[in-house]
Tab-separated table of C-alpha atoms in Angstrom:
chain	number	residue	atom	x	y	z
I	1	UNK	CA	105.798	169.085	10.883
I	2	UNK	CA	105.892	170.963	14.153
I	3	UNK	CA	102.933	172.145	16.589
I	4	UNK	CA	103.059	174.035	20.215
I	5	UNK	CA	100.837	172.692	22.759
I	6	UNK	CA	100.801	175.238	26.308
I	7	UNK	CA	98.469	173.357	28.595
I	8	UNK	CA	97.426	174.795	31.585
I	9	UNK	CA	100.341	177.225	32.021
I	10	UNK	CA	100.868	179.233	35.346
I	11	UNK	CA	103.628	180.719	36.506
I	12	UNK	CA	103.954	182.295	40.316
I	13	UNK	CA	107.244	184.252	41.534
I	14	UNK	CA	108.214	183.818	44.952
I	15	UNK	CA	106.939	186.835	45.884
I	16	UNK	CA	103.250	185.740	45.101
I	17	UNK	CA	102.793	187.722	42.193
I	18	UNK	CA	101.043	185.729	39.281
I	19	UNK	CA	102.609	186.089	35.873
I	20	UNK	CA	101.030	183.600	34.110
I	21	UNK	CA	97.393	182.133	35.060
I	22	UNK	CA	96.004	178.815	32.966
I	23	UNK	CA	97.052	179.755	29.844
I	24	UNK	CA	96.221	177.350	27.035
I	25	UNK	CA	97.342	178.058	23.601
I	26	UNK	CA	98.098	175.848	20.335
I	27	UNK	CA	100.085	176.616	17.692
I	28	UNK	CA	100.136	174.381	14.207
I	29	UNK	CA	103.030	173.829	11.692
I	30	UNK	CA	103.859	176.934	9.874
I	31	UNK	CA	101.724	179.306	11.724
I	32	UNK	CA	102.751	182.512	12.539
I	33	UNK	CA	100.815	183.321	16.417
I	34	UNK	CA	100.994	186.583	17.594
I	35	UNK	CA	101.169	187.151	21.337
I	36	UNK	CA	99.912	190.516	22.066
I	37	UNK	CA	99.976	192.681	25.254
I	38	UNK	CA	101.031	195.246	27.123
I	39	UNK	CA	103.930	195.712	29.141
I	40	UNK	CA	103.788	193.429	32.431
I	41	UNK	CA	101.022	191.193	30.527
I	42	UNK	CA	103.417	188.013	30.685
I	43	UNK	CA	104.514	187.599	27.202
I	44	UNK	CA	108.127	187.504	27.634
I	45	UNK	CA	107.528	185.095	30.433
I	46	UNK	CA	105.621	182.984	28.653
I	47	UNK	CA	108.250	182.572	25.616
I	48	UNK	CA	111.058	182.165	28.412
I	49	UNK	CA	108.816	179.233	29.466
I	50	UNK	CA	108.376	177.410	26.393
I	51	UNK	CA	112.026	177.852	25.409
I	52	UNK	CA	113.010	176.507	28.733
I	53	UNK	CA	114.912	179.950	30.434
I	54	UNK	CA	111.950	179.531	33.146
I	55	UNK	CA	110.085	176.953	35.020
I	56	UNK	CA	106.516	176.981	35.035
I	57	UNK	CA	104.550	176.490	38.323
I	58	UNK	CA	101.923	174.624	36.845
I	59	UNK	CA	101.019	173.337	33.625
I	60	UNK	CA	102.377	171.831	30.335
I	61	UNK	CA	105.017	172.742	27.304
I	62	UNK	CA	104.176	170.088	24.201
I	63	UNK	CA	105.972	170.366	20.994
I	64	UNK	CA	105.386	168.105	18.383
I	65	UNK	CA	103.298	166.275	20.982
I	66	UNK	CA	105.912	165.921	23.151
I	67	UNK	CA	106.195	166.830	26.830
I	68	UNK	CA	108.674	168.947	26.949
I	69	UNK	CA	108.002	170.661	30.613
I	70	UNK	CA	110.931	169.571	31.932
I	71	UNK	CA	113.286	169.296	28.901
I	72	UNK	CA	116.618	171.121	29.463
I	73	UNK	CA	116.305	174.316	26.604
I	74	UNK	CA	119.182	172.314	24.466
I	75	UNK	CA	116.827	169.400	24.313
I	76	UNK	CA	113.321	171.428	23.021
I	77	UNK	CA	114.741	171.703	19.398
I	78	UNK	CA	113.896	175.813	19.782
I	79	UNK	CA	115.748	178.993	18.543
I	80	UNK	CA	114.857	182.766	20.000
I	81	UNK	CA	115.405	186.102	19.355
I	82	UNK	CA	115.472	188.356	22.500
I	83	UNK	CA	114.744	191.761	22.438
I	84	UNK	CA	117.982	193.051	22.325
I	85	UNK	CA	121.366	191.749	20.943
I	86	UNK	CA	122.364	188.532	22.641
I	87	UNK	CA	125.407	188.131	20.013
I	88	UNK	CA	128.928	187.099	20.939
I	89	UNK	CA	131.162	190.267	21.170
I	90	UNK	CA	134.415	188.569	20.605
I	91	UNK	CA	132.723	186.506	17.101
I	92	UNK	CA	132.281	187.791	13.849
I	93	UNK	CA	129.322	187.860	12.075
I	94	UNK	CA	129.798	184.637	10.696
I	95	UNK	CA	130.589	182.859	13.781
I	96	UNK	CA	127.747	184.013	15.385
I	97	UNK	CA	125.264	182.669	12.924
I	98	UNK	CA	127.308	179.345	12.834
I	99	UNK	CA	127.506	179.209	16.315
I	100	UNK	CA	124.426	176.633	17.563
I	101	UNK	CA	125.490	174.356	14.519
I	102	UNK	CA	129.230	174.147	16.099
I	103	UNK	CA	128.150	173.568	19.476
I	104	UNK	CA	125.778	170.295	18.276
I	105	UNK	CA	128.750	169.607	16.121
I	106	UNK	CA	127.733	169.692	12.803
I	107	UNK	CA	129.801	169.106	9.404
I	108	UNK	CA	131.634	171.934	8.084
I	109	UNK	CA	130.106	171.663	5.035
I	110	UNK	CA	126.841	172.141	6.354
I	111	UNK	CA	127.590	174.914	8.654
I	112	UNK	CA	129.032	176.875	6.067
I	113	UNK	CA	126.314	176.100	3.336
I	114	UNK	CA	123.563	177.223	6.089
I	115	UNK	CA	125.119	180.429	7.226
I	116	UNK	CA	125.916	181.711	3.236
I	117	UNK	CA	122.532	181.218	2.837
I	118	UNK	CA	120.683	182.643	5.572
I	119	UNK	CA	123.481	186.142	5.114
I	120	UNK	CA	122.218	186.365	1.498
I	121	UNK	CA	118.896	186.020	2.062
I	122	UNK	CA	119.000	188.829	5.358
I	123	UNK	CA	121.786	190.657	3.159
I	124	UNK	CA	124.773	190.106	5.883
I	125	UNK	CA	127.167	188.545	3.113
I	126	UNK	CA	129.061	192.172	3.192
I	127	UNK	CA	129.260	191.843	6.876
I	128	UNK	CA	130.502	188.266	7.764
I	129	UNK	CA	133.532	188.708	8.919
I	130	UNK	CA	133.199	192.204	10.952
I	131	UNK	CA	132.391	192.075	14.849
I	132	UNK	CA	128.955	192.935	16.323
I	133	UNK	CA	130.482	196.306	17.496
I	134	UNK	CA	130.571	197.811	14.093
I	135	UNK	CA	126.622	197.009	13.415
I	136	UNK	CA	123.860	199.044	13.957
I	137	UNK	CA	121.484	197.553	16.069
I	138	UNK	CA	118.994	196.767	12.961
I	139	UNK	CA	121.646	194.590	12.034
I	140	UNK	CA	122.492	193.164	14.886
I	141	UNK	CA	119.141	191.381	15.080
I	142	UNK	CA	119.468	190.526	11.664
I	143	UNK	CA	121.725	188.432	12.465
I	144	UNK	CA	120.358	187.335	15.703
I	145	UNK	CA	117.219	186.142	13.537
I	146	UNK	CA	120.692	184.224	11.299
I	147	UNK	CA	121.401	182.160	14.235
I	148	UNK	CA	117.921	181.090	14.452
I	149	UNK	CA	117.644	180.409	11.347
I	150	UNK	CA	120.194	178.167	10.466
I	151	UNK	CA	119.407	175.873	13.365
I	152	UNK	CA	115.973	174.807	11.173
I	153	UNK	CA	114.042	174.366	14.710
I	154	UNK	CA	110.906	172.977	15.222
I	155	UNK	CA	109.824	176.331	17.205
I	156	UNK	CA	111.059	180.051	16.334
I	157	UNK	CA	110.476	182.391	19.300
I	158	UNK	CA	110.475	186.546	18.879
I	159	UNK	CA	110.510	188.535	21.981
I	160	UNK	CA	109.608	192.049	20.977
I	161	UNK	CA	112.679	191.992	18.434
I	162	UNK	CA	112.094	195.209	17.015
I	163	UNK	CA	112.270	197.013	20.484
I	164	UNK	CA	114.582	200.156	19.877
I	165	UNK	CA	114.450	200.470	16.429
I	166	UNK	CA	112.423	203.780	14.359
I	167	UNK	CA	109.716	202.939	12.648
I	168	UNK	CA	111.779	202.353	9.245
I	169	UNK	CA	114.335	200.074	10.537
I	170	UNK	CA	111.137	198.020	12.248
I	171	UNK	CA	108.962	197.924	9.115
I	172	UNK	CA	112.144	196.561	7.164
I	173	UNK	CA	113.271	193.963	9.772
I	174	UNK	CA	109.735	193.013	9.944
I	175	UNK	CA	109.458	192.292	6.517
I	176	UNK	CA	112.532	190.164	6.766
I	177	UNK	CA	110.918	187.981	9.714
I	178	UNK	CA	107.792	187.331	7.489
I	179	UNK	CA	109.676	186.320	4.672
I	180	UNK	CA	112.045	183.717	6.974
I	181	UNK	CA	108.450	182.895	8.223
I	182	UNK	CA	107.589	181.728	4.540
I	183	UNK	CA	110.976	180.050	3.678
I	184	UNK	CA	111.168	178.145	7.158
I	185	UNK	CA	109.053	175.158	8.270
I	186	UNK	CA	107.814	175.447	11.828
I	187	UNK	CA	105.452	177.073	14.519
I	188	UNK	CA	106.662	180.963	14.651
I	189	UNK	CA	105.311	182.417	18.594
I	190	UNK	CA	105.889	186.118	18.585
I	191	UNK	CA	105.764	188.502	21.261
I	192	UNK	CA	104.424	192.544	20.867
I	193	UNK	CA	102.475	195.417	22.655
I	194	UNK	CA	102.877	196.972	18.975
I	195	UNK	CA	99.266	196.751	17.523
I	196	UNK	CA	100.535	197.241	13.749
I	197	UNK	CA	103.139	194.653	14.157
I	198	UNK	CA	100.542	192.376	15.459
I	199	UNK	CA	98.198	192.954	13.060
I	200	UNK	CA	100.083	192.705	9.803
I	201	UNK	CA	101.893	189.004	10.570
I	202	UNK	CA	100.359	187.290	12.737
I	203	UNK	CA	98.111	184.208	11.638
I	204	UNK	CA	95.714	184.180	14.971
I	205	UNK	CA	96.674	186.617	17.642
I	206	UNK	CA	96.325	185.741	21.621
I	207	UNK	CA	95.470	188.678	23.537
I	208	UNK	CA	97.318	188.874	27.617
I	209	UNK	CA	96.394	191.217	29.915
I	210	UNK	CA	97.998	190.774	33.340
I	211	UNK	CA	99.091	187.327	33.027
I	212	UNK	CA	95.643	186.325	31.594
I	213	UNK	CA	94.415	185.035	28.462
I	214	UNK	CA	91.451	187.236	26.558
I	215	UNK	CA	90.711	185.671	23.056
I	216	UNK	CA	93.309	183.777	20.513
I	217	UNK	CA	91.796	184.457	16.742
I	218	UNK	CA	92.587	186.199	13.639
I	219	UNK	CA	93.340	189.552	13.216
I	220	UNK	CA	89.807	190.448	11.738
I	221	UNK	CA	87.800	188.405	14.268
I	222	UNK	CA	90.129	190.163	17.142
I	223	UNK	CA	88.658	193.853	15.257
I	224	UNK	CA	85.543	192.744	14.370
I	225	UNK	CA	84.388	190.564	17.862
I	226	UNK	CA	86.064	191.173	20.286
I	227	UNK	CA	85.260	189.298	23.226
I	228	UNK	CA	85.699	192.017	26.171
I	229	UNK	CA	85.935	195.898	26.202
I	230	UNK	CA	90.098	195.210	27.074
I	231	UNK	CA	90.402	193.189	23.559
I	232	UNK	CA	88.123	196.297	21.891
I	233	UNK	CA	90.388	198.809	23.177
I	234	UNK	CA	94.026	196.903	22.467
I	235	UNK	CA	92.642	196.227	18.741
I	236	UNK	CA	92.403	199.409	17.694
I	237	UNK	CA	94.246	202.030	16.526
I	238	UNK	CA	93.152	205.407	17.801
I	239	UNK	CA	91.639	203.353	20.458
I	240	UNK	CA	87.807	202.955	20.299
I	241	UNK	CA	85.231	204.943	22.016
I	242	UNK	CA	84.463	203.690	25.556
I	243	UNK	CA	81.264	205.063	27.411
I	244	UNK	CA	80.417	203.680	29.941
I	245	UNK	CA	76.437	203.865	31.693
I	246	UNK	CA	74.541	203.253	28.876
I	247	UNK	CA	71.287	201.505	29.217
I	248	UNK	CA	69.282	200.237	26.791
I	249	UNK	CA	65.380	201.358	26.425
I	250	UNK	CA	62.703	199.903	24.382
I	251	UNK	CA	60.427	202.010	22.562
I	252	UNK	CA	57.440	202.000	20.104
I	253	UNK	CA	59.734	202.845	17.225
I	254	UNK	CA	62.535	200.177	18.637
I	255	UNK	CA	65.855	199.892	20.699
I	256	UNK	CA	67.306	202.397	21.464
I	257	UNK	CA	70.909	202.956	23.782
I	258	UNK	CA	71.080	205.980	26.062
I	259	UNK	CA	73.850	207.502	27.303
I	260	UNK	CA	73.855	210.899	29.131
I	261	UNK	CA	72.628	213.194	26.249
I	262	UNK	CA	73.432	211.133	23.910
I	263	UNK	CA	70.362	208.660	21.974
I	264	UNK	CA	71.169	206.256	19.205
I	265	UNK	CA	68.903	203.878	17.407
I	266	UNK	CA	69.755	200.086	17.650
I	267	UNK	CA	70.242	198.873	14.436
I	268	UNK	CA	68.288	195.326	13.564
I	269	UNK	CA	71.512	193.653	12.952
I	270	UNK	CA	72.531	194.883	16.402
I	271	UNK	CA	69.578	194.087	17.884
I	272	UNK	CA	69.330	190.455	16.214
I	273	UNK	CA	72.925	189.652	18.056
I	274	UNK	CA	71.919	190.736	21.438
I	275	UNK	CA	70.347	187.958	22.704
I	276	UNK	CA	69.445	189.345	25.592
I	277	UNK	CA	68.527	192.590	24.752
I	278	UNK	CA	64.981	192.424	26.610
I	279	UNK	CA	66.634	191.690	29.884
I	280	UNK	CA	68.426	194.082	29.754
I	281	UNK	CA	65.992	197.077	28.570
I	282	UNK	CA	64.016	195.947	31.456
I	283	UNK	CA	66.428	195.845	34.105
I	284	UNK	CA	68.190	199.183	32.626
I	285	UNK	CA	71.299	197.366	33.599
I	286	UNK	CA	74.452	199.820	32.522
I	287	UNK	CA	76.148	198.693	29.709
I	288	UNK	CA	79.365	200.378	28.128
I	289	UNK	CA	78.767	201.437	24.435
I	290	UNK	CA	82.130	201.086	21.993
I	291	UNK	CA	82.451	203.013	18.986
I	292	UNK	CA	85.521	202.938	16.881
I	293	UNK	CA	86.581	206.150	15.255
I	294	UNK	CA	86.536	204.903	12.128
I	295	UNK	CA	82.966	204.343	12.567
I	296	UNK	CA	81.914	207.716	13.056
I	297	UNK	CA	82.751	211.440	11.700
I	298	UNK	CA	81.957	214.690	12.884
I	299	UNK	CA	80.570	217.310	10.056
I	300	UNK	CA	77.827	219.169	9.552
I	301	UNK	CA	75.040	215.699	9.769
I	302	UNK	CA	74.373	213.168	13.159
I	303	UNK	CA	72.617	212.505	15.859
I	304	UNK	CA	75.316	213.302	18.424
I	305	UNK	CA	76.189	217.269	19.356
I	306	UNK	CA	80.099	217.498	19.944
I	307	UNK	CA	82.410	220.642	20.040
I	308	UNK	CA	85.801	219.977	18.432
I	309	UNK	CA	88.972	220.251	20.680
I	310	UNK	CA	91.975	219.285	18.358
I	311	UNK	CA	91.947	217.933	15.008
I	312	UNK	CA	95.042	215.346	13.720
I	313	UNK	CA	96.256	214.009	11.062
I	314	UNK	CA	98.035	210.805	10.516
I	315	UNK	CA	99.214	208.758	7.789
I	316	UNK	CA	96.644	211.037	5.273
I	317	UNK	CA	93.669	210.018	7.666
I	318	UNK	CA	92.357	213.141	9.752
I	319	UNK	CA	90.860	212.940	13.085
I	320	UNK	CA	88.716	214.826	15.360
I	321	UNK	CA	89.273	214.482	19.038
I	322	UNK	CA	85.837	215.987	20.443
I	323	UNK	CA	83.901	217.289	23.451
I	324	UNK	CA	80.424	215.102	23.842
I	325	UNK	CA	77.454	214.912	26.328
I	326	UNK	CA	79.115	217.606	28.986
I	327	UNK	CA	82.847	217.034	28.279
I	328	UNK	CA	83.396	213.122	27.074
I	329	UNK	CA	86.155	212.723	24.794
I	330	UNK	CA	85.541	210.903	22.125
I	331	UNK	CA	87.859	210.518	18.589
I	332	UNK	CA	85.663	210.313	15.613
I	333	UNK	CA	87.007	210.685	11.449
I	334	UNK	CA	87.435	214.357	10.609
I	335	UNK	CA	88.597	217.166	7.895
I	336	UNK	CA	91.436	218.905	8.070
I	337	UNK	CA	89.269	222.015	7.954
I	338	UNK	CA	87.825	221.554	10.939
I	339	UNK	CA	88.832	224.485	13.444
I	340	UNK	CA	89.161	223.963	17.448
I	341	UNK	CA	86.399	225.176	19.383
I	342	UNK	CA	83.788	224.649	16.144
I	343	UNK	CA	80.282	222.708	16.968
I	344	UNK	CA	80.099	220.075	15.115
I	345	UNK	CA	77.252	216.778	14.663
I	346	UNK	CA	79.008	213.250	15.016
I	347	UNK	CA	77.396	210.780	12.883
I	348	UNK	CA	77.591	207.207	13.782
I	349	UNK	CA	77.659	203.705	11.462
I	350	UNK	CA	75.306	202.123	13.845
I	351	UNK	CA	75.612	198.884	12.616
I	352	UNK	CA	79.269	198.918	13.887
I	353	UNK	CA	78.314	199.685	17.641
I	354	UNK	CA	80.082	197.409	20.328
I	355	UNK	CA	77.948	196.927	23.530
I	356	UNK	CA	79.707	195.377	26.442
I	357	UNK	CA	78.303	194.103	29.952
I	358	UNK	CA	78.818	196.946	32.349
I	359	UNK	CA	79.675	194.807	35.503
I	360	UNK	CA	82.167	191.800	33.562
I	361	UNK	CA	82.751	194.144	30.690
I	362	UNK	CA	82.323	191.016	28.693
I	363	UNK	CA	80.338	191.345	25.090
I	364	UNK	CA	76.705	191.504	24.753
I	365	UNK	CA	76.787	190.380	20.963
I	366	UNK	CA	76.778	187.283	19.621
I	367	UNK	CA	78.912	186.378	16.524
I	368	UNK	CA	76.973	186.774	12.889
I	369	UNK	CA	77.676	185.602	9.638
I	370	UNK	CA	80.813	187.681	8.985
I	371	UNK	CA	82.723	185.961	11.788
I	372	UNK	CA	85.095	183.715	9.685
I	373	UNK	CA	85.463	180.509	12.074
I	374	UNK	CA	88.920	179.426	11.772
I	375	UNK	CA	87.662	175.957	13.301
I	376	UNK	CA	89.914	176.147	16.400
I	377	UNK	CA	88.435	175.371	19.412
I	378	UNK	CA	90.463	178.299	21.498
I	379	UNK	CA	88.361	180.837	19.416
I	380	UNK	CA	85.409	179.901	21.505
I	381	UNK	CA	87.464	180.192	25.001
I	382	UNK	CA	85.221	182.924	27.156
I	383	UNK	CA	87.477	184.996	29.565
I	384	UNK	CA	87.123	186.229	32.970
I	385	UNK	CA	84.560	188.951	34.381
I	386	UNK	CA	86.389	192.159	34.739
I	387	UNK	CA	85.310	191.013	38.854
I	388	UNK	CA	87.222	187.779	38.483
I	389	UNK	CA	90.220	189.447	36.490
I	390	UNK	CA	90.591	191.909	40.145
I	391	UNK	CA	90.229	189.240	42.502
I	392	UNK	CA	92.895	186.870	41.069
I	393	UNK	CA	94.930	190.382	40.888
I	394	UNK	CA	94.511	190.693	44.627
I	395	UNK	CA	95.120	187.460	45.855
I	396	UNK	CA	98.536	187.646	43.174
I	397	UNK	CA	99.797	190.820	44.775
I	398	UNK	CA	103.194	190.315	46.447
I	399	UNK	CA	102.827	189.728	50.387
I	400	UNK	CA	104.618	192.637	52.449
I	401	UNK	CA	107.138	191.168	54.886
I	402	UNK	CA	106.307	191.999	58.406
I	403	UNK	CA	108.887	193.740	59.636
I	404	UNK	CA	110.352	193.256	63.207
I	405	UNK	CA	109.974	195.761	66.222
């Protein structure tokens, strides 16, 4: 059994810039947590942390209960795979693999038992005994993921390992870290800013943006409630809809949500998950209405007027990129038979709407009955206002030296 415990973690460069601020994650035996952001959100910082390659400033490192904070990396029982090739030029392939198990001196036998095994099951037996500059660079990391898995650690770290590779090599490579995920016993911490990576592996993902934890869950509770416009936006894929000064009105017929032009009805299972949906209609406090483009379609029926200005297609799924309410983009499903320049109606699932807090961009829904609770308590953590988020960016921001007259 293994488990990751990061308690507290911060981590300050001397220039003052904040990489890391109190991040708290877990990680069980066997679980495969994602850590998703963009670049300059701290992941690779925060795997160089647990695996020892950087000090924190504050906070913990458990694994397997243990402190570990100040464990020397040869000492945290971890193995990780870097972003690019970190093999031996002057070693073979086989060498490579075998090397951790020389250096903590194990038997022969086992070394060579070990690295067979993990070549045939990441098909490098044909490439054993040829040097690293002969491989492409797909299988370069394979055997970079070899190494780490012939040591048997209690902790696997990724760190963006299918950076530089097309989109075949990535989807095959990935397919050989889930299955060394399924063979292997221990916690698996991988780091991404690619959505579909994220998506199709990970257990729970944990969302950074700047050095800043947004919500840890699973991939369908990350889609489905997201706790902040930021984790709305990163979970999807086009990006949803984002408008911002809506208000919400209350009318003899029911809620309603304004924005500009546009007018839609608040559907009761909306309406029964914003809790404070009064307040709000009385106030006429601006709100920022998210709609996914999967969740709407522009055709000849809807309450929203649009005019189309380019229509996609990818992977056999069509979409409309459109003109609403005076020139706001939106992306919305389509037909390929939709021409640029044609007026078009946008209808809307409104029982899929996303309305987020206009000031702290934080969610206005509560969770329902389709949130599947995983039962870990870091699925309830609430983030930062979007106000908080800027001042902690401020006060981060490296000082400028004076200089001297």
């Amino acid at each position: 059994m293994s488990s990751l415990k990061l308690n507290g973690l911060n981590k300050t460069f001397p220039s003052g810039e904040t990489a890391l601020y109190n991040i708290n994650l877990e990680a069980e035996d066997n679980e495969f947590l994602v850590v998703l952001g963009a670049d300059g959100s701290g992941k690779s910082t925060l795997l160089r942390i647990v695996a020892g390659l950087e000090d924190c400033t504050a906070g913990s490192v458990f694994i397997d209960g243990k402190d570990v904070t100040d464990a020397d990396p040869k000492d945290r029982d971890i193995a990780m795979v870097f972003k690019s090739s970190t093999l031996y030029p002057a070693l073979n392939v086989y060498d490579n693999i075998a090397f951790g198990l020389k250096i903590r001196k194990a038997p022969q036998a086992l070394i060579d038992q070990r690295v067979k095994s993990a070549a045939a099951i990441l098909g490098l037996t044909d490439s054993l005994y040829r040097k690293p500059k002969v491989l492409s660079a797909a299988v370069k990391q394979r055997v970079a993921v070899a190494r780490a898995m012939v040591r048997e650690p209690r902790v696997f770290l990724f760190d963006e390992p299918l950076s530089g590779l097309d989109e075949n090599l990535r989807a095959d490579l990935l397919n050989v870290i889930v299955n060394v995920q399924a063979r292997m016993s221990g916690t698996f911490l991988y780091a991404t800013k690619n959505l579909a990576e994220a998506m199709a592996i990970g257990t729970r993902i944990a969302v950074l943006k700047n050095g800043l934890l947004q919500q840890t869950d699973t991939p369908a509770n990350l889609y489905d409630y997201p706790v902040n416009a930021y984790v709305a936006f990163l979970t999807g894929s086009p990006t949803i809809n984002l408008l911002q000064g809506a208000t919400v009105v209350k009318e003899q017929e029911g809620y309603f949500v304004n924005c500009g032009a546009i007018k839609l009805p608040l559907a009761k299972t909306i309406v029964k998950r914003f809790e404070k949906i009064d307040e709000y209609a009385a106030n006429g406090a601006e709100i920022i209405l998210g709609i996914r483009p999967e969740d709407a379609e522009a055709g000849k029926d809807g309450a929203i007027d649009a005019k189309v200005a380019q229509v996609e297609s990818d992977g056999g799924k069509t979409y409309a990129e459109c003109s609403i309410d005076g020139g706001k983009p939106v992306i919305v499903w389509g037909q390929s038979t939709l021409l640029k320049g044609e007026e078009v109606k946008i209808s809307v699932n409104l029982n899929r709407l996303y309305l987020f807090d206009g000031q702290t961009r934080l969610t206005l829904l509560n969770r329902d009955g389709g949130y599947k609770n995983t039962g870990r308590a870091d699925a309830d953590f609430k983030p930062l206002t979007y106000a908080e988020e800027q001042e902690i960016s401020e006060k981060s921001k490296p000082k400028a030296k004076n200089k001297k007259k």
